[in-house]
Amino acid sequence: AQSVTQLDSHVSVSEGTPVLLRCNYSSSYSPSLFWYVQHPNKGLQLLLKYTSAATLVKGINGFEAEFKKSETSFHLTKPSAHMSDAADYFCVVSEGGSQGNLIFGKGTKLSVKP
Amino acid sequence: GAVVSQHPSWVICKSGTSVKIECRSLDFQATTMFWYRQFPKQSLMLMATSNEGSKATYEQGVEKDKFLINHASLTLSTLTVTSAHPEDSSFYICSAAPGAGMSDEQYFGPGTRLTVT
């Protein structure tokens, strides 16, 4: 069975410092992995996705994530946080090729201090 | 491209009444649409999956008679919360995926906040 664990429910960083949001997954098959961002009272926006191509995936707004099969991890990083990055971030796993089987992590709230 | 809209964005209704939420794919045809529910400070939980022209598939624990889903066309799905109660208050989010054979990616709507008084 698939599962996603986001290791931190809340991460707080200062503006201009690096961001690390951790995600570990469990999947029986070759997974597709996603990171979504949700700003308050908004829908989800796709940041990036991994679908068995390059293990280092670059997304929008300067975010990137690295798929590490040996560690079953897919951590999200950004070199320098911006105030507008404050939001909820969800790590999501999907068993490749089947629509609808998206398993969401519990989310990590990112706060950015000035 | 790949824009999904929801209407209304928020709604307040009285206990016992029914509320309909629309989900539209604006610039692509969505063979499959999904309905999620999100409680405050929690993750999204899949409620049901609908395919155009066929009955929706509900997740375990979701009352199909309470949450009526209709996917009448390739660009529109509706969720009707029947006989709403305060515990149905939540953020409802839909997503849409292009036809079978495409990627896993779902395109999410902006959500509808339902408050039942």
PDB file of C-alpha atoms in Angstrom:
ATOM      1  CA  ALA A   1       0.000   0.000   0.000  1.00  0.00           C
ATOM      2  CA  GLN A   2       1.075   3.511  -0.689  1.00  0.00           C
ATOM      3  CA  SER A   3       1.655   6.065   1.997  1.00  0.00           C
ATOM      4  CA  VAL A   4       3.260   9.447   2.410  1.00  0.00           C
ATOM      5  CA  THR A   5       4.833  10.860   5.544  1.00  0.00           C
ATOM      6  CA  GLN A   6       5.648  14.517   5.831  1.00  0.00           C
ATOM      7  CA  LEU A   7       8.033  14.657   8.712  1.00  0.00           C
ATOM      8  CA  ASP A   8       7.312  18.206   9.848  1.00  0.00           C
ATOM      9  CA  SER A   9       3.879  19.672  10.376  1.00  0.00           C
ATOM     10  CA  HIS A  10       5.308  23.185  10.612  1.00  0.00           C
ATOM     11  CA  VAL A  11       8.546  24.713   9.348  1.00  0.00           C
ATOM     12  CA  SER A  12       9.568  28.281  10.058  1.00  0.00           C
ATOM     13  CA  VAL A  13      12.419  30.025   8.234  1.00  0.00           C
ATOM     14  CA  SER A  14      13.662  33.554   7.826  1.00  0.00           C
ATOM     15  CA  GLU A  15      13.344  35.302   4.505  1.00  0.00           C
ATOM     16  CA  GLY A  16      16.389  34.652   2.345  1.00  0.00           C
ATOM     17  CA  THR A  17      17.358  31.403   4.096  1.00  0.00           C
ATOM     18  CA  PRO A  18      17.040  27.905   2.616  1.00  0.00           C
ATOM     19  CA  VAL A  19      13.859  25.870   2.803  1.00  0.00           C
ATOM     20  CA  LEU A  20      13.727  22.112   3.384  1.00  0.00           C
ATOM     21  CA  LEU A  21      10.407  20.290   3.562  1.00  0.00           C
ATOM     22  CA  ARG A  22      10.807  16.569   4.153  1.00  0.00           C
ATOM     23  CA  CYS A  23       8.761  13.777   2.629  1.00  0.00           C
ATOM     24  CA  ASN A  24       9.119  10.003   2.779  1.00  0.00           C
ATOM     25  CA  TYR A  25       6.960   7.639   0.792  1.00  0.00           C
ATOM     26  CA  SER A  26       6.061   4.005   0.647  1.00  0.00           C
ATOM     27  CA  SER A  27       4.965   2.402  -2.592  1.00  0.00           C
ATOM     28  CA  SER A  28       4.893  -1.095  -3.987  1.00  0.00           C
ATOM     29  CA  TYR A  29       5.394   0.087  -7.530  1.00  0.00           C
ATOM     30  CA  SER A  30       7.334   2.762  -9.330  1.00  0.00           C
ATOM     31  CA  PRO A  31       5.658   5.830  -7.972  1.00  0.00           C
ATOM     32  CA  SER A  32       4.952   9.218  -9.374  1.00  0.00           C
ATOM     33  CA  LEU A  33       5.593  11.889  -6.772  1.00  0.00           C
ATOM     34  CA  PHE A  34       4.304  15.413  -6.580  1.00  0.00           C
ATOM     35  CA  TRP A  35       4.582  18.506  -4.462  1.00  0.00           C
ATOM     36  CA  TYR A  36       1.602  20.838  -4.315  1.00  0.00           C
ATOM     37  CA  VAL A  37       1.302  24.223  -2.629  1.00  0.00           C
ATOM     38  CA  GLN A  38      -1.893  25.622  -1.161  1.00  0.00           C
ATOM     39  CA  HIS A  39      -2.213  29.240  -0.188  1.00  0.00           C
ATOM     40  CA  PRO A  40      -4.951  30.172   2.317  1.00  0.00           C
ATOM     41  CA  ASN A  41      -8.442  29.475   0.985  1.00  0.00           C
ATOM     42  CA  LYS A  42      -7.033  28.571  -2.409  1.00  0.00           C
ATOM     43  CA  GLY A  43      -6.881  25.392  -4.435  1.00  0.00           C
ATOM     44  CA  LEU A  44      -3.763  23.364  -4.973  1.00  0.00           C
ATOM     45  CA  GLN A  45      -1.030  24.392  -7.364  1.00  0.00           C
ATOM     46  CA  LEU A  46       1.438  21.871  -8.712  1.00  0.00           C
ATOM     47  CA  LEU A  47       5.018  22.800  -7.848  1.00  0.00           C
ATOM     48  CA  LEU A  48       6.768  19.864  -9.458  1.00  0.00           C
ATOM     49  CA  LYS A  49       6.463  16.192 -10.223  1.00  0.00           C
ATOM     50  CA  TYR A  50       8.696  13.156 -10.557  1.00  0.00           C
ATOM     51  CA  THR A  51       7.701  10.464 -13.027  1.00  0.00           C
ATOM     52  CA  SER A  52      10.794   8.228 -13.346  1.00  0.00           C
ATOM     53  CA  ALA A  53      12.865  10.588 -15.450  1.00  0.00           C
ATOM     54  CA  ALA A  54      15.622  12.720 -13.891  1.00  0.00           C
ATOM     55  CA  THR A  55      15.857  12.257 -10.139  1.00  0.00           C
ATOM     56  CA  LEU A  56      16.415  15.963  -9.525  1.00  0.00           C
ATOM     57  CA  VAL A  57      13.247  17.740 -10.474  1.00  0.00           C
ATOM     58  CA  LYS A  58      13.002  21.475 -10.896  1.00  0.00           C
ATOM     59  CA  GLY A  59       9.685  23.167 -10.358  1.00  0.00           C
ATOM     60  CA  ILE A  60       8.159  26.574 -10.338  1.00  0.00           C
ATOM     61  CA  ASN A  61       9.156  29.493  -8.115  1.00  0.00           C
ATOM     62  CA  GLY A  62      12.672  28.182  -7.563  1.00  0.00           C
ATOM     63  CA  PHE A  63      11.656  24.944  -5.841  1.00  0.00           C
ATOM     64  CA  GLU A  64      13.243  21.607  -6.572  1.00  0.00           C
ATOM     65  CA  ALA A  65      13.071  18.095  -5.186  1.00  0.00           C
ATOM     66  CA  GLU A  66      15.295  15.067  -5.378  1.00  0.00           C
ATOM     67  CA  PHE A  67      13.958  11.540  -5.672  1.00  0.00           C
ATOM     68  CA  LYS A  68      16.106   9.155  -3.631  1.00  0.00           C
ATOM     69  CA  LYS A  69      14.919   5.603  -4.049  1.00  0.00           C
ATOM     70  CA  SER A  70      17.357   4.173  -1.506  1.00  0.00           C
ATOM     71  CA  GLU A  71      16.008   6.521   1.138  1.00  0.00           C
ATOM     72  CA  THR A  72      12.411   6.524  -0.170  1.00  0.00           C
ATOM     73  CA  SER A  73      12.516  10.287   0.108  1.00  0.00           C
ATOM     74  CA  PHE A  74      11.369  13.198  -2.011  1.00  0.00           C
ATOM     75  CA  HIS A  75      12.361  16.301  -0.043  1.00  0.00           C
ATOM     76  CA  LEU A  76      11.447  19.759  -1.334  1.00  0.00           C
ATOM     77  CA  THR A  77      14.055  22.512  -1.237  1.00  0.00           C
ATOM     78  CA  LYS A  78      14.503  26.138  -2.170  1.00  0.00           C
ATOM     79  CA  PRO A  79      17.758  28.051  -1.779  1.00  0.00           C
ATOM     80  CA  SER A  80      16.220  31.286  -0.553  1.00  0.00           C
ATOM     81  CA  ALA A  81      12.785  31.709   0.976  1.00  0.00           C
ATOM     82  CA  HIS A  82      10.514  34.554   0.010  1.00  0.00           C
ATOM     83  CA  MET A  83       7.629  35.915   2.040  1.00  0.00           C
ATOM     84  CA  SER A  84       5.222  34.766  -0.658  1.00  0.00           C
ATOM     85  CA  ASP A  85       6.323  31.151  -0.104  1.00  0.00           C
ATOM     86  CA  ALA A  86       4.371  31.020   3.154  1.00  0.00           C
ATOM     87  CA  ALA A  87       1.706  28.380   2.544  1.00  0.00           C
ATOM     88  CA  ASP A  88       0.807  24.736   3.094  1.00  0.00           C
ATOM     89  CA  TYR A  89       2.781  22.191   1.117  1.00  0.00           C
ATOM     90  CA  PHE A  90       1.594  18.685   0.329  1.00  0.00           C
ATOM     91  CA  CYS A  91       3.686  15.746  -0.786  1.00  0.00           C
ATOM     92  CA  VAL A  92       1.644  13.344  -2.906  1.00  0.00           C
ATOM     93  CA  VAL A  93       2.300   9.870  -4.269  1.00  0.00           C
ATOM     94  CA  SER A  94       0.577   8.128  -7.148  1.00  0.00           C
ATOM     95  CA  GLU A  95       1.239   4.671  -8.413  1.00  0.00           C
ATOM     96  CA  GLY A  96       2.367   5.259 -11.953  1.00  0.00           C
ATOM     97  CA  GLY A  97      -0.164   5.187 -14.731  1.00  0.00           C
ATOM     98  CA  SER A  98      -3.360   5.140 -12.720  1.00  0.00           C
ATOM     99  CA  GLN A  99      -5.286   8.327 -12.361  1.00  0.00           C
ATOM    100  CA  GLY A 100      -7.044   9.005  -9.157  1.00  0.00           C
ATOM    101  CA  ASN A 101      -4.859   7.111  -6.748  1.00  0.00           C
ATOM    102  CA  LEU A 102      -3.317  10.207  -5.254  1.00  0.00           C
ATOM    103  CA  ILE A 103      -2.300   9.785  -1.654  1.00  0.00           C
ATOM    104  CA  PHE A 104      -1.725  13.064   0.142  1.00  0.00           C
ATOM    105  CA  GLY A 105       0.608  13.655   3.021  1.00  0.00           C
ATOM    106  CA  LYS A 106      -0.735  15.574   5.994  1.00  0.00           C
ATOM    107  CA  GLY A 107       0.941  18.728   4.819  1.00  0.00           C
ATOM    108  CA  THR A 108       3.644  21.061   6.116  1.00  0.00           C
ATOM    109  CA  LYS A 109       2.870  24.644   6.941  1.00  0.00           C
ATOM    110  CA  LEU A 110       5.748  26.897   5.920  1.00  0.00           C
ATOM    111  CA  SER A 111       6.085  30.195   7.742  1.00  0.00           C
ATOM    112  CA  VAL A 112       8.529  32.823   6.510  1.00  0.00           C
ATOM    113  CA  LYS A 113       9.730  35.473   8.939  1.00  0.00           C
ATOM    114  CA  PRO A 114      10.910  38.862   7.707  1.00  0.00           C
TER     115      PRO A 114
ATOM    116  CA  GLY B   1      -3.960  25.975 -20.014  1.00  0.00           C
ATOM    117  CA  ALA B   2      -5.525  23.268 -17.824  1.00  0.00           C
ATOM    118  CA  VAL B   3      -7.741  25.551 -15.785  1.00  0.00           C
ATOM    119  CA  VAL B   4     -10.423  24.176 -13.490  1.00  0.00           C
ATOM    120  CA  SER B   5     -13.068  26.391 -11.946  1.00  0.00           C
ATOM    121  CA  GLN B   6     -15.489  25.825  -9.107  1.00  0.00           C
ATOM    122  CA  HIS B   7     -18.704  27.594  -8.324  1.00  0.00           C
ATOM    123  CA  PRO B   8     -19.552  28.901  -5.861  1.00  0.00           C
ATOM    124  CA  SER B   9     -16.313  29.730  -4.085  1.00  0.00           C
ATOM    125  CA  TRP B  10     -18.147  29.828  -0.801  1.00  0.00           C
ATOM    126  CA  VAL B  11     -21.657  29.083   0.351  1.00  0.00           C
ATOM    127  CA  ILE B  12     -23.583  29.252   3.579  1.00  0.00           C
ATOM    128  CA  CYS B  13     -26.713  27.165   3.933  1.00  0.00           C
ATOM    129  CA  LYS B  14     -29.121  26.131   6.642  1.00  0.00           C
ATOM    130  CA  SER B  15     -29.167  22.683   8.116  1.00  0.00           C
ATOM    131  CA  GLY B  16     -31.443  20.356   6.165  1.00  0.00           C
ATOM    132  CA  THR B  17     -31.096  22.079   2.833  1.00  0.00           C
ATOM    133  CA  SER B  18     -29.154  20.888  -0.213  1.00  0.00           C
ATOM    134  CA  VAL B  19     -26.233  22.588  -1.893  1.00  0.00           C
ATOM    135  CA  LYS B  20     -24.837  22.039  -5.371  1.00  0.00           C
ATOM    136  CA  ILE B  21     -21.208  22.717  -6.232  1.00  0.00           C
ATOM    137  CA  GLU B  22     -20.032  22.859  -9.836  1.00  0.00           C
ATOM    138  CA  CYS B  23     -16.631  21.905 -11.179  1.00  0.00           C
ATOM    139  CA  ARG B  24     -15.684  22.842 -14.728  1.00  0.00           C
ATOM    140  CA  SER B  25     -12.638  22.206 -16.841  1.00  0.00           C
ATOM    141  CA  LEU B  26     -12.329  25.384 -18.884  1.00  0.00           C
ATOM    142  CA  ASP B  27      -9.845  24.544 -21.587  1.00  0.00           C
ATOM    143  CA  PHE B  28      -9.660  20.771 -21.779  1.00  0.00           C
ATOM    144  CA  GLN B  29     -11.921  17.774 -21.728  1.00  0.00           C
ATOM    145  CA  ALA B  30     -11.918  15.887 -18.471  1.00  0.00           C
ATOM    146  CA  THR B  31     -12.803  12.251 -18.765  1.00  0.00           C
ATOM    147  CA  THR B  32     -12.264  11.877 -15.047  1.00  0.00           C
ATOM    148  CA  MET B  33     -13.053  14.270 -12.239  1.00  0.00           C
ATOM    149  CA  PHE B  34     -12.364  13.863  -8.565  1.00  0.00           C
ATOM    150  CA  TRP B  35     -13.928  15.327  -5.456  1.00  0.00           C
ATOM    151  CA  TYR B  36     -11.919  15.903  -2.315  1.00  0.00           C
ATOM    152  CA  ARG B  37     -12.796  17.138   1.126  1.00  0.00           C
ATOM    153  CA  GLN B  38     -10.438  19.063   3.342  1.00  0.00           C
ATOM    154  CA  PHE B  39     -11.022  19.761   7.006  1.00  0.00           C
ATOM    155  CA  PRO B  40      -9.253  22.708   8.652  1.00  0.00           C
ATOM    156  CA  LYS B  41      -5.520  22.181   8.938  1.00  0.00           C
ATOM    157  CA  GLN B  42      -5.780  18.700   7.483  1.00  0.00           C
ATOM    158  CA  SER B  43      -4.943  17.034   4.234  1.00  0.00           C
ATOM    159  CA  LEU B  44      -7.209  16.283   1.315  1.00  0.00           C
ATOM    160  CA  MET B  45      -9.302  13.160   1.428  1.00  0.00           C
ATOM    161  CA  LEU B  46     -10.635  11.704  -1.799  1.00  0.00           C
ATOM    162  CA  MET B  47     -14.404  11.373  -1.666  1.00  0.00           C
ATOM    163  CA  ALA B  48     -15.215  10.020  -5.099  1.00  0.00           C
ATOM    164  CA  THR B  49     -14.085   9.631  -8.665  1.00  0.00           C
ATOM    165  CA  SER B  50     -16.423  10.297 -11.545  1.00  0.00           C
ATOM    166  CA  ASN B  51     -16.140   9.406 -15.188  1.00  0.00           C
ATOM    167  CA  GLU B  52     -18.221  11.159 -17.786  1.00  0.00           C
ATOM    168  CA  GLY B  53     -21.453   9.341 -18.443  1.00  0.00           C
ATOM    169  CA  SER B  54     -21.105   6.748 -15.710  1.00  0.00           C
ATOM    170  CA  LYS B  55     -21.781   6.456 -12.005  1.00  0.00           C
ATOM    171  CA  ALA B  56     -19.265   7.832  -9.575  1.00  0.00           C
ATOM    172  CA  THR B  57     -17.042   5.554  -7.529  1.00  0.00           C
ATOM    173  CA  TYR B  58     -17.131   6.497  -3.874  1.00  0.00           C
ATOM    174  CA  GLU B  59     -14.389   5.955  -1.354  1.00  0.00           C
ATOM    175  CA  GLN B  60     -15.071   3.831   1.673  1.00  0.00           C
ATOM    176  CA  GLY B  61     -17.030   5.688   4.302  1.00  0.00           C
ATOM    177  CA  VAL B  62     -18.478   8.308   1.952  1.00  0.00           C
ATOM    178  CA  GLU B  63     -22.275   8.240   1.807  1.00  0.00           C
ATOM    179  CA  LYS B  64     -23.267   8.134  -1.824  1.00  0.00           C
ATOM    180  CA  ASP B  65     -26.850   9.120  -1.035  1.00  0.00           C
ATOM    181  CA  LYS B  66     -25.674  12.200   0.779  1.00  0.00           C
ATOM    182  CA  PHE B  67     -23.006  13.333  -1.636  1.00  0.00           C
ATOM    183  CA  LEU B  68     -24.532  13.073  -5.105  1.00  0.00           C
ATOM    184  CA  ILE B  69     -22.088  13.360  -7.961  1.00  0.00           C
ATOM    185  CA  ASN B  70     -23.037  13.880 -11.574  1.00  0.00           C
ATOM    186  CA  HIS B  71     -20.546  14.049 -14.423  1.00  0.00           C
ATOM    187  CA  ALA B  72     -22.871  15.017 -17.216  1.00  0.00           C
ATOM    188  CA  SER B  73     -20.329  16.210 -19.742  1.00  0.00           C
ATOM    189  CA  LEU B  74     -16.609  16.217 -20.408  1.00  0.00           C
ATOM    190  CA  THR B  75     -16.291  19.638 -18.848  1.00  0.00           C
ATOM    191  CA  LEU B  76     -18.707  19.599 -15.932  1.00  0.00           C
ATOM    192  CA  SER B  77     -19.142  17.626 -12.745  1.00  0.00           C
ATOM    193  CA  THR B  78     -21.421  18.550  -9.873  1.00  0.00           C
ATOM    194  CA  LEU B  79     -21.421  17.602  -6.213  1.00  0.00           C
ATOM    195  CA  THR B  80     -24.705  17.969  -4.362  1.00  0.00           C
ATOM    196  CA  VAL B  81     -24.637  17.809  -0.587  1.00  0.00           C
ATOM    197  CA  THR B  82     -28.124  16.698   0.359  1.00  0.00           C
ATOM    198  CA  SER B  83     -29.764  17.452   3.697  1.00  0.00           C
ATOM    199  CA  ALA B  84     -26.669  19.244   4.856  1.00  0.00           C
ATOM    200  CA  HIS B  85     -25.678  19.254   8.506  1.00  0.00           C
ATOM    201  CA  PRO B  86     -23.092  21.326  10.355  1.00  0.00           C
ATOM    202  CA  GLU B  87     -20.626  18.421  10.261  1.00  0.00           C
ATOM    203  CA  ASP B  88     -20.668  18.688   6.460  1.00  0.00           C
ATOM    204  CA  SER B  89     -19.046  22.100   6.742  1.00  0.00           C
ATOM    205  CA  SER B  90     -15.731  21.778   4.982  1.00  0.00           C
ATOM    206  CA  PHE B  91     -13.602  22.864   2.047  1.00  0.00           C
ATOM    207  CA  TYR B  92     -14.529  20.878  -1.050  1.00  0.00           C
ATOM    208  CA  ILE B  93     -12.008  20.709  -3.872  1.00  0.00           C
ATOM    209  CA  CYS B  94     -12.445  19.145  -7.269  1.00  0.00           C
ATOM    210  CA  SER B  95      -9.828  18.121  -9.754  1.00  0.00           C
ATOM    211  CA  ALA B  96      -9.954  17.044 -13.358  1.00  0.00           C
ATOM    212  CA  ALA B  97      -7.774  14.803 -15.462  1.00  0.00           C
ATOM    213  CA  PRO B  98      -7.584  14.506 -19.214  1.00  0.00           C
ATOM    214  CA  GLY B  99      -8.661  11.321 -20.924  1.00  0.00           C
ATOM    215  CA  ALA B 100      -7.341   7.860 -20.215  1.00  0.00           C
ATOM    216  CA  GLY B 101      -3.791   7.261 -21.266  1.00  0.00           C
ATOM    217  CA  MET B 102      -2.570  10.670 -20.248  1.00  0.00           C
ATOM    218  CA  SER B 103      -0.313  11.458 -17.314  1.00  0.00           C
ATOM    219  CA  ASP B 104      -1.252  11.169 -13.688  1.00  0.00           C
ATOM    220  CA  GLU B 105      -1.544  14.891 -13.288  1.00  0.00           C
ATOM    221  CA  GLN B 106      -4.784  16.227 -11.959  1.00  0.00           C
ATOM    222  CA  TYR B 107      -5.663  19.883 -12.261  1.00  0.00           C
ATOM    223  CA  PHE B 108      -7.281  21.274  -9.157  1.00  0.00           C
ATOM    224  CA  GLY B 109     -10.034  23.792  -8.776  1.00  0.00           C
ATOM    225  CA  PRO B 110      -9.808  26.646  -6.266  1.00  0.00           C
ATOM    226  CA  GLY B 111     -12.187  24.962  -3.839  1.00  0.00           C
ATOM    227  CA  THR B 112     -15.585  25.719  -2.350  1.00  0.00           C
ATOM    228  CA  ARG B 113     -16.007  26.503   1.308  1.00  0.00           C
ATOM    229  CA  LEU B 114     -19.307  25.194   2.642  1.00  0.00           C
ATOM    230  CA  THR B 115     -20.647  26.382   5.961  1.00  0.00           C
ATOM    231  CA  VAL B 116     -23.820  24.769   7.279  1.00  0.00           C
ATOM    232  CA  THR B 117     -25.548  26.669  10.046  1.00  0.00           C
TER     233      THR B 117
END
